[in-house]
Amino acid sequence: MRPHYEIAFLSVVLALSSALHAVLVHAQAPFDADAYREAKRVATETFLDRTKPKTVRVAAANGLRYPDDKTFAALLSVGNDRREDEEIRLLAFQRHRYDDEYIESVLKILATASDGGAILRAGLIDDVSQRTTFKLPPELRARIVTAFRARLTDRSPLVRLSAFRALVAAQDLQAVDLLVEALRRGRNLPIPKASAIALLDLDGPTKHIATVRPYLHDEDPQVQAQAAHVLSSDPDSRAELVRLATSTSTPELVRVAALRGLSREDESFETYAIALMRNPEETPDVRHQAMKTMAGRLNYEKSSPETQLRFAEAVRRLAEGPRLLGAKGLDVGEEAKKLLGNLRRSFPAVRKRYAQ
Amino acid sequence: MRSERAHRACVVRALLVLVALGSLTENARAHEAAAAKTVQTSLGALQRSDGETEHRVVARALDALRRLGPAARDAAPVLVELLSHDAALYQGRDKLGVLRLRAYVLLVLGEIGLPDAARPYLIDALAHVDERMHPVEVASAVRAAGRLGASGRDLVPYLLHLFRQRFGEEELTLTRYDAEVPKGEATTVQREIVRALSRMCSADDVDALALLERLAHGDAGSELDPRLEDEARAALAAIRTRGATLASRAPAEPAAPAPLATPWTVREARKPLRNLDIALVDHAGAAHVLSDLIDRPVLLTFFYSRCQNAGRCAATVAQLAALQRELGERGLVRSVRLVAVTFEPQFDTPERLRRFALDRGLALGPDALAVRLDVARHPKLVEELKTPVSYSAGWVNSHGIQAALIDAEGRVVRKYVTLLWDNRTVADDLQRLVQDSASR
């Protein structure tokens, strides 16, 4: 380049970069520490002010950020104060750090029948079980488990549900046993049937097949759906699940659950999944679910190029066909378009057939 | 006169003693008869039970025996049969039910008197422990081991190894079958280990004593349960006391070692397997018939990719890989065949078989295969080989470890059971079979 062109070129570059810098600087507002601290102070004061309305205090809880020691002490005081509203007490504990004072206060509340209602107790069980996923000192773990086990027979269904969720997630034999026994009896369930089956699914779907089998034809579609998911790993239930998944008289909730489970377990899944995708008589949500679960199956299982192409063709038809909107406004065609792009990227056979 | 009175008093006292003794003897006989009746009734209930029997009905029968303690020792052989993974009691039962019942059978056996025939199952329970096992299974086995006292000393290394497993501090009860843990009944695996050590160990068990000393002084690690300190002190006191008392006694007879393999079956006594014409697919997706693979000596074992116990299936296939290397060193790789059959043919696709085997070091090919049998015929081979496994809806509930040595004519020569087999022993056996075939 000749020198004067180089100078001109450099000048343009410098001018452009200065302009860009100015734009960027104005686009990013600098962090205002004073404003942050002030907002936190106001939120803390509002939350701790017992004269303020509950809704205002609840809204202020989000602004507490990470409290200082003085605020932690105040939060503990609010949490332990029986005169306070349950929700406020729960928020106070949720915002408190996990330390000995926190856990001692929470265990005391859980052990005291007259302290706190269902919202507080269920919320504390959830909070503790989330915060204690790491290894605990054994004595403390035993105390927590004992406290939770005592709540398995709490009067409040909300508290019972929290306790079962926390304990089944830890594979507690007592909690799992209670659910299994109640489901076998079919009555006096401590938590809703659908939740009980969902928790046994969490414990391990192949561990509770015989217990869950009777519920595949429960009158409640929620229960049926949960049972369908568990029983996808039951060879004896396979034929029935396929029938439920492909029958238009089955509640949609159940069909979706059956498809999800079958996509994991059934080697012949593609035959009916693709047929569902192609069937214009089917609802958009069922066609979408068949597409989604089939895509999931291809993610995890090896598939032949023929299967990939059959599936891609079914996806293409959904992408290019008449507009299909699911019950919650989901645009099935748009989802299909995105999926087709992914299939092209993932499978050479599809890329070759549907080169853009 | 006085002497006559004294004489009469003596006679009366003697008569009273005789009557009392007679009455005691009568009571004892009645008690024994009642115990025998209870044992008979309970055994009848247990022998009639299968996978459909309500588990609490089974538990009640076991409780009746438990209450009798050593007086129920005649029930032991039946209970040992119930420890077998393929017992009818477990077939079709959910996994939780299986593990609880098996654990309770082992616990009760410990209390009525564990016979030698039960030892392989006890070792199986203690040696193949994984963190994902339920603590009640492990705790029951530990307590049963403790009941052996000094004759169970060979099991101490397993207990020491168990001590730091994750589930060690989970609370449970062994006082009853119910899962609910009433106040005052809670125990943990770690506590059971300390108590068992107190019954089994002597002053010579230096590793156990070292652990107990550290526990007693609270310096075994901050993550351990501080409540173990008292248990450990009591255990040390019991061992020291027993050591002093036993010093004057002859040492206890060591228990007969648990059989880890069946005896070698001579050629003339071997029976051909009936279920060899089973279709199968191998790790590469190639179809075969099982009989095609048995044209040379074969070691056949079972595993499944969903096995959550790293001490069982993963270790089994890894052991097979180590055996393969041993065979390589002896130049026997092409003369024998290693076949790993999945317990779950409906789930273990060729890709899963391949991955599982390769990840554990097994070099797959015509000499070593991972296979899945035809789903419908698979149970036939499992049954014929008396493979220790229980199923529910086609999914494995529990299983033991077993490998079968099969000659080139499709006949079982011996089985290696309970613990992972010793590769040198198996390699020796395979070599012997190869030489036998070559000499014909």
mmCIF file with all atom_site columns, C-alpha atoms in Angstrom, chain A residues 68-160:
data_model
loop_
_atom_site.group_PDB
_atom_site.id
_atom_site.type_symbol
_atom_site.label_atom_id
_atom_site.label_alt_id
_atom_site.label_comp_id
_atom_site.label_asym_id
_atom_site.label_entity_id
_atom_site.label_seq_id
_atom_site.pdbx_PDB_ins_code
_atom_site.Cartn_x
_atom_site.Cartn_y
_atom_site.Cartn_z
_atom_site.occupancy
_atom_site.B_iso_or_equiv
_atom_site.pdbx_formal_charge
_atom_site.auth_seq_id
_atom_site.auth_comp_id
_atom_site.auth_asym_id
_atom_site.auth_atom_id
_atom_site.pdbx_PDB_model_num
ATOM 1  C CA . ASP A 1 68  ? -24.730 -9.554  56.840 1.00 0.00 ? 68  ASP A CA 1
ATOM 2  C CA . ASP A 1 69  ? -24.324 -11.086 60.314 1.00 0.00 ? 69  ASP A CA 1
ATOM 3  C CA . LYS A 1 70  ? -26.698 -8.610  61.934 1.00 0.00 ? 70  LYS A CA 1
ATOM 4  C CA . THR A 1 71  ? -29.380 -9.430  59.389 1.00 0.00 ? 71  THR A CA 1
ATOM 5  C CA . PHE A 1 72  ? -28.857 -13.193 59.816 1.00 0.00 ? 72  PHE A CA 1
ATOM 6  C CA . ALA A 1 73  ? -29.544 -12.791 63.510 1.00 0.00 ? 73  ALA A CA 1
ATOM 7  C CA . ALA A 1 74  ? -32.701 -10.817 62.737 1.00 0.00 ? 74  ALA A CA 1
ATOM 8  C CA . LEU A 1 75  ? -33.820 -13.428 60.166 1.00 0.00 ? 75  LEU A CA 1
ATOM 9  C CA . LEU A 1 76  ? -33.410 -16.180 62.722 1.00 0.00 ? 76  LEU A CA 1
ATOM 10 C CA . SER A 1 77  ? -35.479 -14.207 65.164 1.00 0.00 ? 77  SER A CA 1
ATOM 11 C CA . VAL A 1 78  ? -38.263 -13.787 62.590 1.00 0.00 ? 78  VAL A CA 1
ATOM 12 C CA . GLY A 1 79  ? -38.083 -17.463 61.678 1.00 0.00 ? 79  GLY A CA 1
ATOM 13 C CA . ASN A 1 80  ? -38.449 -18.570 65.267 1.00 0.00 ? 80  ASN A CA 1
ATOM 14 C CA . ASP A 1 81  ? -41.195 -16.091 66.111 1.00 0.00 ? 81  ASP A CA 1
ATOM 15 C CA . ARG A 1 82  ? -44.508 -17.934 66.330 1.00 0.00 ? 82  ARG A CA 1
ATOM 16 C CA . ARG A 1 83  ? -46.418 -14.683 66.059 1.00 0.00 ? 83  ARG A CA 1
ATOM 17 C CA . GLU A 1 84  ? -45.133 -14.150 62.549 1.00 0.00 ? 84  GLU A CA 1
ATOM 18 C CA . ASP A 1 85  ? -46.994 -15.321 59.448 1.00 0.00 ? 85  ASP A CA 1
ATOM 19 C CA . GLU A 1 86  ? -45.912 -18.789 58.276 1.00 0.00 ? 86  GLU A CA 1
ATOM 20 C CA . GLU A 1 87  ? -44.815 -17.612 54.861 1.00 0.00 ? 87  GLU A CA 1
ATOM 21 C CA . ILE A 1 88  ? -42.700 -14.845 56.351 1.00 0.00 ? 88  ILE A CA 1
ATOM 22 C CA . ARG A 1 89  ? -41.100 -17.293 58.772 1.00 0.00 ? 89  ARG A CA 1
ATOM 23 C CA . LEU A 1 90  ? -40.321 -19.671 55.926 1.00 0.00 ? 90  LEU A CA 1
ATOM 24 C CA . LEU A 1 91  ? -38.790 -16.912 53.833 1.00 0.00 ? 91  LEU A CA 1
ATOM 25 C CA . ALA A 1 92  ? -36.653 -15.878 56.791 1.00 0.00 ? 92  ALA A CA 1
ATOM 26 C CA . PHE A 1 93  ? -35.264 -19.396 57.121 1.00 0.00 ? 93  PHE A CA 1
ATOM 27 C CA . GLN A 1 94  ? -34.794 -19.741 53.381 1.00 0.00 ? 94  GLN A CA 1
ATOM 28 C CA . ARG A 1 95  ? -32.723 -16.558 53.323 1.00 0.00 ? 95  ARG A CA 1
ATOM 29 C CA . HIS A 1 96  ? -30.671 -17.586 56.346 1.00 0.00 ? 96  HIS A CA 1
ATOM 30 C CA . ARG A 1 97  ? -27.339 -19.284 55.752 1.00 0.00 ? 97  ARG A CA 1
ATOM 31 C CA . TYR A 1 98  ? -26.998 -22.988 56.517 1.00 0.00 ? 98  TYR A CA 1
ATOM 32 C CA . ASP A 1 99  ? -25.335 -23.164 59.923 1.00 0.00 ? 99  ASP A CA 1
ATOM 33 C CA . ASP A 1 100 ? -25.847 -24.797 63.289 1.00 0.00 ? 100 ASP A CA 1
ATOM 34 C CA . GLU A 1 101 ? -28.348 -22.182 64.395 1.00 0.00 ? 101 GLU A CA 1
ATOM 35 C CA . TYR A 1 102 ? -30.396 -22.651 61.257 1.00 0.00 ? 102 TYR A CA 1
ATOM 36 C CA . ILE A 1 103 ? -30.550 -26.440 61.488 1.00 0.00 ? 103 ILE A CA 1
ATOM 37 C CA . GLU A 1 104 ? -31.198 -26.485 65.237 1.00 0.00 ? 104 GLU A CA 1
ATOM 38 C CA . SER A 1 105 ? -34.092 -24.038 64.846 1.00 0.00 ? 105 SER A CA 1
ATOM 39 C CA . VAL A 1 106 ? -35.587 -25.969 61.946 1.00 0.00 ? 106 VAL A CA 1
ATOM 40 C CA . LEU A 1 107 ? -35.344 -29.361 63.684 1.00 0.00 ? 107 LEU A CA 1
ATOM 41 C CA . LYS A 1 108 ? -36.939 -27.884 66.776 1.00 0.00 ? 108 LYS A CA 1
ATOM 42 C CA . ILE A 1 109 ? -39.867 -26.552 64.770 1.00 0.00 ? 109 ILE A CA 1
ATOM 43 C CA . LEU A 1 110 ? -40.352 -29.892 63.019 1.00 0.00 ? 110 LEU A CA 1
ATOM 44 C CA . ALA A 1 111 ? -40.315 -31.711 66.340 1.00 0.00 ? 111 ALA A CA 1
ATOM 45 C CA . THR A 1 112 ? -42.835 -29.362 67.970 1.00 0.00 ? 112 THR A CA 1
ATOM 46 C CA . ALA A 1 113 ? -46.383 -30.192 66.922 1.00 0.00 ? 113 ALA A CA 1
ATOM 47 C CA . SER A 1 114 ? -47.781 -26.806 67.978 1.00 0.00 ? 114 SER A CA 1
ATOM 48 C CA . ASP A 1 115 ? -45.181 -24.726 66.173 1.00 0.00 ? 115 ASP A CA 1
ATOM 49 C CA . GLY A 1 116 ? -46.060 -23.665 62.677 1.00 0.00 ? 116 GLY A CA 1
ATOM 50 C CA . GLY A 1 117 ? -48.567 -24.837 60.117 1.00 0.00 ? 117 GLY A CA 1
ATOM 51 C CA . ALA A 1 118 ? -48.324 -26.907 56.950 1.00 0.00 ? 118 ALA A CA 1
ATOM 52 C CA . ILE A 1 119 ? -46.755 -24.226 54.757 1.00 0.00 ? 119 ILE A CA 1
ATOM 53 C CA . LEU A 1 120 ? -43.901 -23.638 57.171 1.00 0.00 ? 120 LEU A CA 1
ATOM 54 C CA . ARG A 1 121 ? -43.245 -27.317 57.945 1.00 0.00 ? 121 ARG A CA 1
ATOM 55 C CA . ALA A 1 122 ? -43.456 -28.554 54.363 1.00 0.00 ? 122 ALA A CA 1
ATOM 56 C CA . GLY A 1 123 ? -41.307 -25.649 53.210 1.00 0.00 ? 123 GLY A CA 1
ATOM 57 C CA . LEU A 1 124 ? -38.677 -26.350 55.874 1.00 0.00 ? 124 LEU A CA 1
ATOM 58 C CA . ILE A 1 125 ? -38.487 -30.018 54.904 1.00 0.00 ? 125 ILE A CA 1
ATOM 59 C CA . ASP A 1 126 ? -37.949 -29.005 51.278 1.00 0.00 ? 126 ASP A CA 1
ATOM 60 C CA . ASP A 1 127 ? -35.379 -26.374 52.253 1.00 0.00 ? 127 ASP A CA 1
ATOM 61 C CA . VAL A 1 128 ? -33.357 -28.710 54.469 1.00 0.00 ? 128 VAL A CA 1
ATOM 62 C CA . SER A 1 129 ? -33.376 -31.560 51.978 1.00 0.00 ? 129 SER A CA 1
ATOM 63 C CA . GLN A 1 130 ? -32.169 -29.232 49.222 1.00 0.00 ? 130 GLN A CA 1
ATOM 64 C CA . ARG A 1 131 ? -29.411 -27.820 51.368 1.00 0.00 ? 131 ARG A CA 1
ATOM 65 C CA . THR A 1 132 ? -28.225 -31.145 52.710 1.00 0.00 ? 132 THR A CA 1
ATOM 66 C CA . THR A 1 133 ? -27.471 -33.051 49.532 1.00 0.00 ? 133 THR A CA 1
ATOM 67 C CA . PHE A 1 134 ? -23.847 -33.356 50.543 1.00 0.00 ? 134 PHE A CA 1
ATOM 68 C CA . LYS A 1 135 ? -22.477 -35.737 53.146 1.00 0.00 ? 135 LYS A CA 1
ATOM 69 C CA . LEU A 1 136 ? -23.484 -34.718 56.635 1.00 0.00 ? 136 LEU A CA 1
ATOM 70 C CA . PRO A 1 137 ? -22.039 -35.636 60.003 1.00 0.00 ? 137 PRO A CA 1
ATOM 71 C CA . PRO A 1 138 ? -23.736 -38.936 60.871 1.00 0.00 ? 138 PRO A CA 1
ATOM 72 C CA . GLU A 1 139 ? -25.397 -37.803 64.066 1.00 0.00 ? 139 GLU A CA 1
ATOM 73 C CA . LEU A 1 140 ? -26.930 -34.800 62.326 1.00 0.00 ? 140 LEU A CA 1
ATOM 74 C CA . ARG A 1 141 ? -28.027 -36.897 59.399 1.00 0.00 ? 141 ARG A CA 1
ATOM 75 C CA . ALA A 1 142 ? -29.727 -39.290 61.798 1.00 0.00 ? 142 ALA A CA 1
ATOM 76 C CA . ARG A 1 143 ? -31.516 -36.386 63.500 1.00 0.00 ? 143 ARG A CA 1
ATOM 77 C CA . ILE A 1 144 ? -32.707 -34.986 60.196 1.00 0.00 ? 144 ILE A CA 1
ATOM 78 C CA . VAL A 1 145 ? -33.921 -38.365 58.974 1.00 0.00 ? 145 VAL A CA 1
ATOM 79 C CA . THR A 1 146 ? -35.686 -38.977 62.297 1.00 0.00 ? 146 THR A CA 1
ATOM 80 C CA . ALA A 1 147 ? -37.337 -35.561 62.099 1.00 0.00 ? 147 ALA A CA 1
ATOM 81 C CA . PHE A 1 148 ? -38.490 -36.187 58.538 1.00 0.00 ? 148 PHE A CA 1
ATOM 82 C CA . ARG A 1 149 ? -39.699 -39.703 59.325 1.00 0.00 ? 149 ARG A CA 1
ATOM 83 C CA . ALA A 1 150 ? -41.837 -38.316 62.136 1.00 0.00 ? 150 ALA A CA 1
ATOM 84 C CA . ARG A 1 151 ? -43.547 -36.100 59.546 1.00 0.00 ? 151 ARG A CA 1
ATOM 85 C CA . LEU A 1 152 ? -44.557 -39.037 57.349 1.00 0.00 ? 152 LEU A CA 1
ATOM 86 C CA . THR A 1 153 ? -47.700 -39.249 59.451 1.00 0.00 ? 153 THR A CA 1
ATOM 87 C CA . ASP A 1 154 ? -48.234 -35.519 59.870 1.00 0.00 ? 154 ASP A CA 1
ATOM 88 C CA . ARG A 1 155 ? -51.814 -34.286 59.818 1.00 0.00 ? 155 ARG A CA 1
ATOM 89 C CA . SER A 1 156 ? -51.087 -31.982 56.903 1.00 0.00 ? 156 SER A CA 1
ATOM 90 C CA . PRO A 1 157 ? -50.998 -33.588 53.445 1.00 0.00 ? 157 PRO A CA 1
ATOM 91 C CA . LEU A 1 158 ? -48.550 -30.905 52.293 1.00 0.00 ? 158 LEU A CA 1
ATOM 92 C CA . VAL A 1 159 ? -46.097 -31.776 55.065 1.00 0.00 ? 159 VAL A CA 1
ATOM 93 C CA . ARG A 1 160 ? -46.470 -35.501 54.429 1.00 0.00 ? 160 ARG A CA 1
#
